[in-house]
């Protein structure tokens, strides 16, 4: 149920932290990928070594690694996660979350998180029922968090009452139920979507090719985003160094524009739509040689012939119940050129990114996009991480799937 789900498990200073080890084990057993973040107080109750061993990842707790100065980005963590679960959540941490008192990695990550947040409070009964704690819990609910109510029973203080963190097995069930509901309510559930990503390599001879700077990051981010929303993704990828993580992404590796075309033409009729994020070569060498071309004379002339325009071909065979989105990578007259591509390739919308914008385009982790649809309605978004850009594109796709 939790395969491919990315969960941040926040652990704060409460005796119930010992239960977090069982909780972590339960989440991992269900297939989740879990990143543990502990507050300093949390580390007094259970060791990071235990949690790192169970999660298979180093536990995070500080903003920086003193040994090498590397930075743990709370922003990246907040974007990475599908769910942030704070269990146990102490009165102190909940107070900080309410006021935005961001003096540790757990609270900064909470403030940056784009994903749903679940909080399992754990404390003494009087602390729990104090108006201050109750008012903080109400505020956290208003901010959108779900509260996993503590259970009643014997507490560490020896008193009996409400305040015990919910049992780990029950929390795992609540998390599973949450993702189940999310999928059932998702427009993407059961939708098959084709995505192209990365560059194409057009072979000149056995050692040389014509390529481009695409890293595949944009297309892969779209694939991950759509898969996390419940879609079955077929990712036709050019040669890249990155890997798809979500289990609902099927990767088909291609090298040349011709291979990418063959794969897309075959797959598109069985899909609800496609997003063409690959940087496909417009021209390919007319002839390739089986032996390495030798350096002879002054000039070498290569004759190039046009490749198939994959997006335009899919636009030609597109049915009324399918959507087709393309990208436009521009260096000048960006909006006019994008609008031309939108109509020429019969796209439903086009995602314009321009190399005139710093932080946009090839290789970067960020992008700046403008989405233009058939009503020629340009919608410009600010500089964002590519995963967040993918979420904006997914929101647009959703309007077509509905
Ligand atoms: O991979 P990254 O490093 O993350 O970089 C992302 C990106 C810059 C590659 C991406 O955001 C992007 O802009 N992709 C499209 C690049 C491109 O080829 O743009 P274009 O304007 O030349 O092409 C327009 C559209 O036609 C694109 O959807 C393209 O995939 C498609 N096309 C182009 C030529 C061709 N022969 N077949 C196509 O399908």
mmCIF file of N, CA, C and O in Angstrom, residues 320-400:
data_model
loop_
_atom_site.group_PDB
_atom_site.id
_atom_site.type_symbol
_atom_site.label_atom_id
_atom_site.label_comp_id
_atom_site.label_asym_id
_atom_site.label_seq_id
_atom_site.Cartn_x
_atom_site.Cartn_y
_atom_site.Cartn_z
ATOM 1 N N UNK A 320 -10.417 12.837 -29.425
ATOM 2 C CA UNK A 320 -11.066 13.870 -28.598
ATOM 3 C C UNK A 320 -10.915 13.623 -27.103
ATOM 4 O O UNK A 320 -10.926 14.552 -26.316
ATOM 5 N N UNK A 321 -10.801 12.318 -26.732
ATOM 6 C CA UNK A 321 -10.710 12.021 -25.291
ATOM 7 C C UNK A 321 -9.255 11.965 -24.798
ATOM 8 O O UNK A 321 -8.990 11.460 -23.720
ATOM 9 N N UNK A 322 -8.337 12.456 -25.610
ATOM 10 C CA UNK A 322 -6.929 12.479 -25.186
ATOM 11 C C UNK A 322 -6.445 13.926 -25.084
ATOM 12 O O UNK A 322 -6.891 14.781 -25.849
ATOM 13 N N UNK A 323 -5.504 14.153 -24.147
ATOM 14 C CA UNK A 323 -4.885 15.486 -24.113
ATOM 15 C C UNK A 323 -3.440 15.349 -24.589
ATOM 16 O O UNK A 323 -2.838 14.268 -24.510
ATOM 17 N N UNK A 324 -2.918 16.438 -25.109
ATOM 18 C CA UNK A 324 -1.516 16.441 -25.549
ATOM 19 C C UNK A 324 -0.872 17.766 -25.132
ATOM 20 O O UNK A 324 -1.362 18.840 -25.491
ATOM 21 N N UNK A 325 0.193 17.647 -24.345
ATOM 22 C CA UNK A 325 0.904 18.850 -23.889
ATOM 23 C C UNK A 325 2.333 18.807 -24.404
ATOM 24 O O UNK A 325 2.965 17.752 -24.416
ATOM 25 N N UNK A 326 2.827 19.954 -24.823
ATOM 26 C CA UNK A 326 4.204 20.028 -25.296
ATOM 27 C C UNK A 326 4.970 21.068 -24.495
ATOM 28 O O UNK A 326 4.406 21.774 -23.653
ATOM 29 N N UNK A 327 6.247 21.123 -24.758
ATOM 30 C CA UNK A 327 7.101 22.159 -24.176
ATOM 31 C C UNK A 327 7.607 23.046 -25.305
ATOM 32 O O UNK A 327 7.685 22.601 -26.458
ATOM 33 N N UNK A 328 7.952 24.251 -24.984
ATOM 34 C CA UNK A 328 8.650 25.109 -25.943
ATOM 35 C C UNK A 328 9.880 25.643 -25.228
ATOM 36 O O UNK A 328 9.757 26.266 -24.167
ATOM 37 N N UNK A 329 11.031 25.347 -25.780
ATOM 38 C CA UNK A 329 12.277 25.884 -25.216
ATOM 39 C C UNK A 329 12.731 26.997 -26.141
ATOM 40 O O UNK A 329 13.073 26.741 -27.296
ATOM 41 N N UNK A 330 12.682 28.209 -25.637
ATOM 42 C CA UNK A 330 12.939 29.361 -26.506
ATOM 43 C C UNK A 330 14.133 30.172 -26.027
ATOM 44 O O UNK A 330 14.510 30.112 -24.848
ATOM 45 N N UNK A 331 14.674 30.949 -26.961
ATOM 46 C CA UNK A 331 15.765 31.863 -26.601
ATOM 47 C C UNK A 331 15.384 33.297 -26.954
ATOM 48 O O UNK A 331 16.056 34.243 -26.544
ATOM 49 N N UNK A 332 14.326 33.464 -27.747
ATOM 50 C CA UNK A 332 13.880 34.805 -28.137
ATOM 51 C C UNK A 332 12.421 34.726 -28.602
ATOM 52 O O UNK A 332 11.958 33.644 -28.986
ATOM 53 N N UNK A 333 11.726 35.842 -28.586
ATOM 54 C CA UNK A 333 10.311 35.915 -28.985
ATOM 55 C C UNK A 333 9.544 34.714 -28.427
ATOM 56 O O UNK A 333 8.806 34.015 -29.149
ATOM 57 N N UNK A 334 9.744 34.490 -27.130
ATOM 58 C CA UNK A 334 9.306 33.235 -26.518
ATOM 59 C C UNK A 334 7.804 32.972 -26.669
ATOM 60 O O UNK A 334 7.405 31.898 -27.145
ATOM 61 N N UNK A 335 6.973 33.934 -26.277
ATOM 62 C CA UNK A 335 5.526 33.678 -26.270
ATOM 63 C C UNK A 335 5.008 33.460 -27.698
ATOM 64 O O UNK A 335 4.237 32.523 -27.959
ATOM 65 N N UNK A 336 5.452 34.281 -28.648
ATOM 66 C CA UNK A 336 4.986 34.130 -30.037
ATOM 67 C C UNK A 336 5.373 32.754 -30.578
ATOM 68 O O UNK A 336 4.561 32.056 -31.192
ATOM 69 N N UNK A 337 6.641 32.358 -30.346
ATOM 70 C CA UNK A 337 7.099 31.055 -30.843
ATOM 71 C C UNK A 337 6.328 29.911 -30.195
ATOM 72 O O UNK A 337 5.958 28.937 -30.865
ATOM 73 N N UNK A 338 6.066 30.045 -28.895
ATOM 74 C CA UNK A 338 5.341 28.969 -28.192
ATOM 75 C C UNK A 338 3.925 28.848 -28.751
ATOM 76 O O UNK A 338 3.422 27.739 -28.955
ATOM 77 N N UNK A 339 3.292 29.985 -29.003
ATOM 78 C CA UNK A 339 1.924 29.949 -29.538
ATOM 79 C C UNK A 339 1.893 29.276 -30.912
ATOM 80 O O UNK A 339 0.974 28.523 -31.234
ATOM 81 N N UNK A 340 2.929 29.550 -31.717
ATOM 82 C CA UNK A 340 3.006 28.916 -33.049
ATOM 83 C C UNK A 340 3.105 27.395 -32.911
ATOM 84 O O UNK A 340 2.434 26.636 -33.618
ATOM 85 N N UNK A 341 3.963 26.946 -31.951
ATOM 86 C CA UNK A 341 4.151 25.493 -31.741
ATOM 87 C C UNK A 341 2.862 24.862 -31.235
ATOM 88 O O UNK A 341 2.506 23.743 -31.614
ATOM 89 N N UNK A 342 2.160 25.587 -30.372
ATOM 90 C CA UNK A 342 0.898 25.082 -29.814
ATOM 91 C C UNK A 342 -0.070 24.729 -30.945
ATOM 92 O O UNK A 342 -0.666 23.641 -30.948
ATOM 93 N N UNK A 343 -0.213 25.625 -31.900
ATOM 94 C CA UNK A 343 -1.201 25.358 -32.952
ATOM 95 C C UNK A 343 -0.645 24.415 -34.012
ATOM 96 O O UNK A 343 -1.335 23.498 -34.462
ATOM 97 N N UNK A 344 0.658 24.572 -34.365
ATOM 98 C CA UNK A 344 1.248 23.729 -35.411
ATOM 99 C C UNK A 344 1.241 22.248 -35.025
ATOM 100 O O UNK A 344 1.044 21.364 -35.849
ATOM 101 N N UNK A 345 1.437 21.972 -33.714
ATOM 102 C CA UNK A 345 1.524 20.572 -33.268
ATOM 103 C C UNK A 345 0.197 20.075 -32.710
ATOM 104 O O UNK A 345 0.129 18.976 -32.163
ATOM 105 N N UNK A 346 -0.858 20.912 -32.814
ATOM 106 C CA UNK A 346 -2.190 20.533 -32.329
ATOM 107 C C UNK A 346 -2.158 20.106 -30.857
ATOM 108 O O UNK A 346 -2.711 19.075 -30.470
ATOM 109 N N UNK A 347 -1.492 20.930 -30.030
ATOM 110 C CA UNK A 347 -1.398 20.636 -28.599
ATOM 111 C C UNK A 347 -2.594 21.258 -27.872
ATOM 112 O O UNK A 347 -3.190 22.221 -28.359
ATOM 113 N N UNK A 348 -2.898 20.716 -26.689
ATOM 114 C CA UNK A 348 -3.943 21.338 -25.866
ATOM 115 C C UNK A 348 -3.347 22.478 -25.046
ATOM 116 O O UNK A 348 -3.987 23.470 -24.812
ATOM 117 N N UNK A 349 -2.116 22.261 -24.589
ATOM 118 C CA UNK A 349 -1.409 23.390 -23.973
ATOM 119 C C UNK A 349 0.092 23.181 -24.127
ATOM 120 O O UNK A 349 0.562 22.061 -24.387
ATOM 121 N N UNK A 350 0.805 24.283 -24.006
ATOM 122 C CA UNK A 350 2.256 24.214 -24.152
ATOM 123 C C UNK A 350 2.908 24.869 -22.935
ATOM 124 O O UNK A 350 2.371 25.842 -22.388
ATOM 125 N N UNK A 351 4.016 24.276 -22.503
ATOM 126 C CA UNK A 351 4.742 24.792 -21.342
ATOM 127 C C UNK A 351 5.986 25.495 -21.875
ATOM 128 O O UNK A 351 6.903 24.854 -22.387
ATOM 129 N N UNK A 352 5.968 26.804 -21.756
ATOM 130 C CA UNK A 352 7.096 27.584 -22.273
ATOM 131 C C UNK A 352 8.147 27.766 -21.190
ATOM 132 O O UNK A 352 7.832 28.141 -20.065
ATOM 133 N N UNK A 353 9.399 27.401 -21.532
ATOM 134 C CA UNK A 353 10.519 27.801 -20.665
ATOM 135 C C UNK A 353 11.562 28.462 -21.553
ATOM 136 O O UNK A 353 11.814 28.022 -22.670
ATOM 137 N N UNK A 354 12.124 29.561 -21.043
ATOM 138 C CA UNK A 354 13.009 30.345 -21.885
ATOM 139 C C UNK A 354 14.400 30.426 -21.273
ATOM 140 O O UNK A 354 14.540 30.666 -20.068
ATOM 141 N N UNK A 355 15.406 30.244 -22.132
ATOM 142 C CA UNK A 355 16.783 30.349 -21.637
ATOM 143 C C UNK A 355 17.150 31.797 -21.315
ATOM 144 O O UNK A 355 18.217 32.070 -20.766
ATOM 145 N N UNK A 356 16.225 32.731 -21.629
ATOM 146 C CA UNK A 356 16.450 34.132 -21.214
ATOM 147 C C UNK A 356 16.272 34.288 -19.701
ATOM 148 O O UNK A 356 16.734 35.243 -19.110
ATOM 149 N N UNK A 357 15.546 33.337 -19.080
ATOM 150 C CA UNK A 357 15.283 33.412 -17.636
ATOM 151 C C UNK A 357 16.332 32.625 -16.856
ATOM 152 O O UNK A 357 16.497 31.421 -17.092
ATOM 153 N N UNK A 358 16.987 33.282 -15.922
ATOM 154 C CA UNK A 358 17.988 32.583 -15.109
ATOM 155 C C UNK A 358 17.302 31.537 -14.216
ATOM 156 O O UNK A 358 16.282 31.843 -13.585
ATOM 157 N N UNK A 359 17.849 30.341 -14.208
ATOM 158 C CA UNK A 359 17.257 29.271 -13.383
ATOM 159 C C UNK A 359 16.250 28.435 -14.158
ATOM 160 O O UNK A 359 15.645 27.522 -13.600
ATOM 161 N N UNK A 360 16.066 28.754 -15.439
ATOM 162 C CA UNK A 360 15.091 27.997 -16.246
ATOM 163 C C UNK A 360 15.819 27.135 -17.268
ATOM 164 O O UNK A 360 16.937 27.441 -17.669
ATOM 165 N N UNK A 361 15.142 26.061 -17.687
ATOM 166 C CA UNK A 361 15.641 25.263 -18.816
ATOM 167 C C UNK A 361 16.471 24.068 -18.436
ATOM 168 O O UNK A 361 16.183 23.359 -17.474
ATOM 169 N N UNK A 362 17.534 23.842 -19.225
ATOM 170 C CA UNK A 362 18.376 22.650 -19.119
ATOM 171 C C UNK A 362 19.097 22.493 -17.788
ATOM 172 O O UNK A 362 19.641 23.467 -17.249
ATOM 173 N N UNK A 363 19.172 21.296 -17.302
ATOM 174 C CA UNK A 363 20.087 20.832 -16.231
ATOM 175 C C UNK A 363 19.803 21.380 -14.832
ATOM 176 O O UNK A 363 20.116 20.739 -13.848
ATOM 177 N N UNK A 364 19.244 22.554 -14.735
ATOM 178 C CA UNK A 364 19.017 23.148 -13.405
ATOM 179 C C UNK A 364 17.979 22.328 -12.643
ATOM 180 O O UNK A 364 17.189 21.591 -13.236
ATOM 181 N N UNK A 365 17.961 22.510 -11.310
ATOM 182 C CA UNK A 365 16.913 21.868 -10.498
ATOM 183 C C UNK A 365 15.644 22.708 -10.496
ATOM 184 O O UNK A 365 14.638 22.315 -9.917
ATOM 185 N N UNK A 366 15.723 23.885 -11.081
ATOM 186 C CA UNK A 366 14.584 24.810 -11.067
ATOM 187 C C UNK A 366 14.112 25.104 -12.487
ATOM 188 O O UNK A 366 14.795 24.783 -13.463
ATOM 189 N N UNK A 367 12.955 25.728 -12.580
ATOM 190 C CA UNK A 367 12.476 26.159 -13.887
ATOM 191 C C UNK A 367 11.519 27.339 -13.691
ATOM 192 O O UNK A 367 10.968 27.529 -12.606
ATOM 193 N N UNK A 368 11.344 28.103 -14.753
ATOM 194 C CA UNK A 368 10.330 29.172 -14.753
ATOM 195 C C UNK A 368 9.468 28.899 -15.977
ATOM 196 O O UNK A 368 9.998 28.869 -17.096
ATOM 197 N N UNK A 369 8.194 28.662 -15.771
ATOM 198 C CA UNK A 369 7.360 28.292 -16.918
ATOM 199 C C UNK A 369 6.186 29.255 -17.108
ATOM 200 O O UNK A 369 5.740 29.918 -16.177
ATOM 201 N N UNK A 370 5.717 29.263 -18.347
ATOM 202 C CA UNK A 370 4.452 29.921 -18.673
ATOM 203 C C UNK A 370 3.619 28.869 -19.391
ATOM 204 O O UNK A 370 4.091 28.260 -20.361
ATOM 205 N N UNK A 371 2.416 28.627 -18.887
ATOM 206 C CA UNK A 371 1.540 27.651 -19.550
ATOM 207 C C UNK A 371 0.588 28.429 -20.460
ATOM 208 O O UNK A 371 -0.081 29.369 -20.034
ATOM 209 N N UNK A 372 0.567 28.019 -21.734
ATOM 210 C CA UNK A 372 -0.334 28.673 -22.697
ATOM 211 C C UNK A 372 -1.290 27.614 -23.234
ATOM 212 O O UNK A 372 -0.847 26.571 -23.737
ATOM 213 N N UNK A 373 -2.579 27.852 -23.092
ATOM 214 C CA UNK A 373 -3.540 26.858 -23.602
ATOM 215 C C UNK A 373 -4.166 27.346 -24.914
ATOM 216 O O UNK A 373 -3.763 28.383 -25.455
ATOM 217 N N UNK A 374 -5.144 26.601 -25.417
ATOM 218 C CA UNK A 374 -5.695 26.915 -26.735
ATOM 219 C C UNK A 374 -6.514 28.202 -26.734
ATOM 220 O O UNK A 374 -6.868 28.711 -27.789
ATOM 221 N N UNK A 375 -6.819 28.688 -25.532
ATOM 222 C CA UNK A 375 -7.476 30.002 -25.471
ATOM 223 C C UNK A 375 -6.404 31.095 -25.453
ATOM 224 O O UNK A 375 -6.708 32.260 -25.218
ATOM 225 N N UNK A 376 -5.148 30.659 -25.678
ATOM 226 C CA UNK A 376 -4.014 31.587 -25.702
ATOM 227 C C UNK A 376 -3.909 32.417 -24.444
ATOM 228 O O UNK A 376 -3.661 33.617 -24.472
ATOM 229 N N UNK A 377 -4.138 31.729 -23.340
ATOM 230 C CA UNK A 377 -4.186 32.365 -22.031
ATOM 231 C C UNK A 377 -2.858 32.183 -21.302
ATOM 232 O O UNK A 377 -2.706 31.238 -20.546
ATOM 233 N N UNK A 378 -1.834 33.011 -21.476
ATOM 234 C CA UNK A 378 -0.551 32.705 -20.831
ATOM 235 C C UNK A 378 -0.633 32.858 -19.302
ATOM 236 O O UNK A 378 -1.115 33.857 -18.802
ATOM 237 N N UNK A 379 -0.178 31.817 -18.601
ATOM 238 C CA UNK A 379 -0.172 31.840 -17.134
ATOM 239 C C UNK A 379 1.277 31.645 -16.706
ATOM 240 O O UNK A 379 1.831 30.555 -16.857
ATOM 241 N N UNK A 380 1.887 32.725 -16.207
ATOM 242 C CA UNK A 380 3.315 32.650 -15.846
ATOM 243 C C UNK A 380 3.475 32.303 -14.372
ATOM 244 O O UNK A 380 2.779 32.832 -13.515
ATOM 245 N N UNK A 381 4.400 31.385 -14.113
ATOM 246 C CA UNK A 381 4.677 30.957 -12.733
ATOM 247 C C UNK A 381 6.064 31.450 -12.337
ATOM 248 O O UNK A 381 6.940 31.583 -13.196
ATOM 249 N N UNK A 382 6.298 31.685 -11.049
ATOM 250 C CA UNK A 382 7.636 32.131 -10.618
ATOM 251 C C UNK A 382 8.654 30.990 -10.639
ATOM 252 O O UNK A 382 8.284 29.835 -10.871
ATOM 253 N N UNK A 383 9.910 31.311 -10.363
ATOM 254 C CA UNK A 383 10.975 30.304 -10.257
ATOM 255 C C UNK A 383 10.609 29.283 -9.188
ATOM 256 O O UNK A 383 10.265 29.653 -8.069
ATOM 257 N N UNK A 384 10.626 28.007 -9.571
ATOM 258 C CA UNK A 384 10.287 26.948 -8.624
ATOM 259 C C UNK A 384 11.199 25.760 -8.864
ATOM 260 O O UNK A 384 11.768 25.606 -9.950
ATOM 261 N N UNK A 385 11.273 24.884 -7.878
ATOM 262 C CA UNK A 385 11.932 23.598 -8.017
ATOM 263 C C UNK A 385 11.187 22.789 -9.101
ATOM 264 O O UNK A 385 9.965 22.903 -9.213
ATOM 265 N N UNK A 386 11.886 21.977 -9.868
ATOM 266 C CA UNK A 386 11.225 21.257 -10.983
ATOM 267 C C UNK A 386 10.077 20.364 -10.510
ATOM 268 O O UNK A 386 9.106 20.153 -11.227
ATOM 269 N N UNK A 387 10.161 19.834 -9.278
ATOM 270 C CA UNK A 387 9.051 19.003 -8.790
ATOM 271 C C UNK A 387 7.803 19.870 -8.564
ATOM 272 O O UNK A 387 6.680 19.443 -8.826
ATOM 273 N N UNK A 388 8.029 21.114 -8.094
ATOM 274 C CA UNK A 388 6.888 22.022 -7.898
ATOM 275 C C UNK A 388 6.327 22.461 -9.254
ATOM 276 O O UNK A 388 5.106 22.598 -9.408
ATOM 277 N N UNK A 389 7.219 22.654 -10.223
ATOM 278 C CA UNK A 389 6.776 22.996 -11.574
ATOM 279 C C UNK A 389 5.914 21.854 -12.110
ATOM 280 O O UNK A 389 4.856 22.065 -12.709
ATOM 281 N N UNK A 390 6.384 20.622 -11.830
ATOM 282 C CA UNK A 390 5.632 19.440 -12.282
ATOM 283 C C UNK A 390 4.241 19.428 -11.659
ATOM 284 O O UNK A 390 3.261 19.035 -12.311
ATOM 285 N N UNK A 391 4.142 19.872 -10.413
ATOM 286 C CA UNK A 391 2.827 19.901 -9.747
ATOM 287 C C UNK A 391 1.919 20.917 -10.438
ATOM 288 O O UNK A 391 0.714 20.664 -10.611
ATOM 289 N N UNK A 392 2.466 22.051 -10.854
ATOM 290 C CA UNK A 392 1.650 23.044 -11.572
ATOM 291 C C UNK A 392 1.162 22.463 -12.902
ATOM 292 O O UNK A 392 0.017 22.682 -13.309
ATOM 293 N N UNK A 393 2.060 21.715 -13.574
ATOM 294 C CA UNK A 393 1.675 21.110 -14.861
ATOM 295 C C UNK A 393 0.610 20.035 -14.615
ATOM 296 O O UNK A 393 -0.368 19.920 -15.361
ATOM 297 N N UNK A 394 0.781 19.263 -13.527
ATOM 298 C CA UNK A 394 -0.198 18.217 -13.199
ATOM 299 C C UNK A 394 -1.574 18.831 -12.917
ATOM 300 O O UNK A 394 -2.603 18.286 -13.324
ATOM 301 N N UNK A 395 -1.582 19.987 -12.240
ATOM 302 C CA UNK A 395 -2.868 20.663 -11.972
ATOM 303 C C UNK A 395 -3.554 21.034 -13.289
ATOM 304 O O UNK A 395 -4.765 20.919 -13.426
ATOM 305 N N UNK A 396 -2.751 21.466 -14.250
ATOM 306 C CA UNK A 396 -3.320 21.841 -15.565
ATOM 307 C C UNK A 396 -3.859 20.593 -16.273
ATOM 308 O O UNK A 396 -4.952 20.603 -16.847
ATOM 309 N N UNK A 397 -3.077 19.498 -16.228
ATOM 310 C CA UNK A 397 -3.508 18.249 -16.872
ATOM 311 C C UNK A 397 -4.841 17.793 -16.272
ATOM 312 O O UNK A 397 -5.733 17.324 -16.982
ATOM 313 N N UNK A 398 -4.968 17.953 -14.959
ATOM 314 C CA UNK A 398 -6.177 17.492 -14.264
ATOM 315 C C UNK A 398 -7.431 18.120 -14.876
ATOM 316 O O UNK A 398 -8.462 17.457 -14.995
ATOM 317 N N UNK A 399 -7.331 19.367 -15.313
ATOM 318 C CA UNK A 399 -8.517 20.027 -15.873
ATOM 319 C C UNK A 399 -8.939 19.341 -17.185
ATOM 320 O O UNK A 399 -10.117 19.329 -17.522
ATOM 321 N N UNK A 400 -7.981 18.740 -17.901
ATOM 322 C CA UNK A 400 -8.322 18.022 -19.140
ATOM 323 C C UNK A 400 -8.869 16.634 -18.834
ATOM 324 O O UNK A 400 -9.762 16.137 -19.516
#
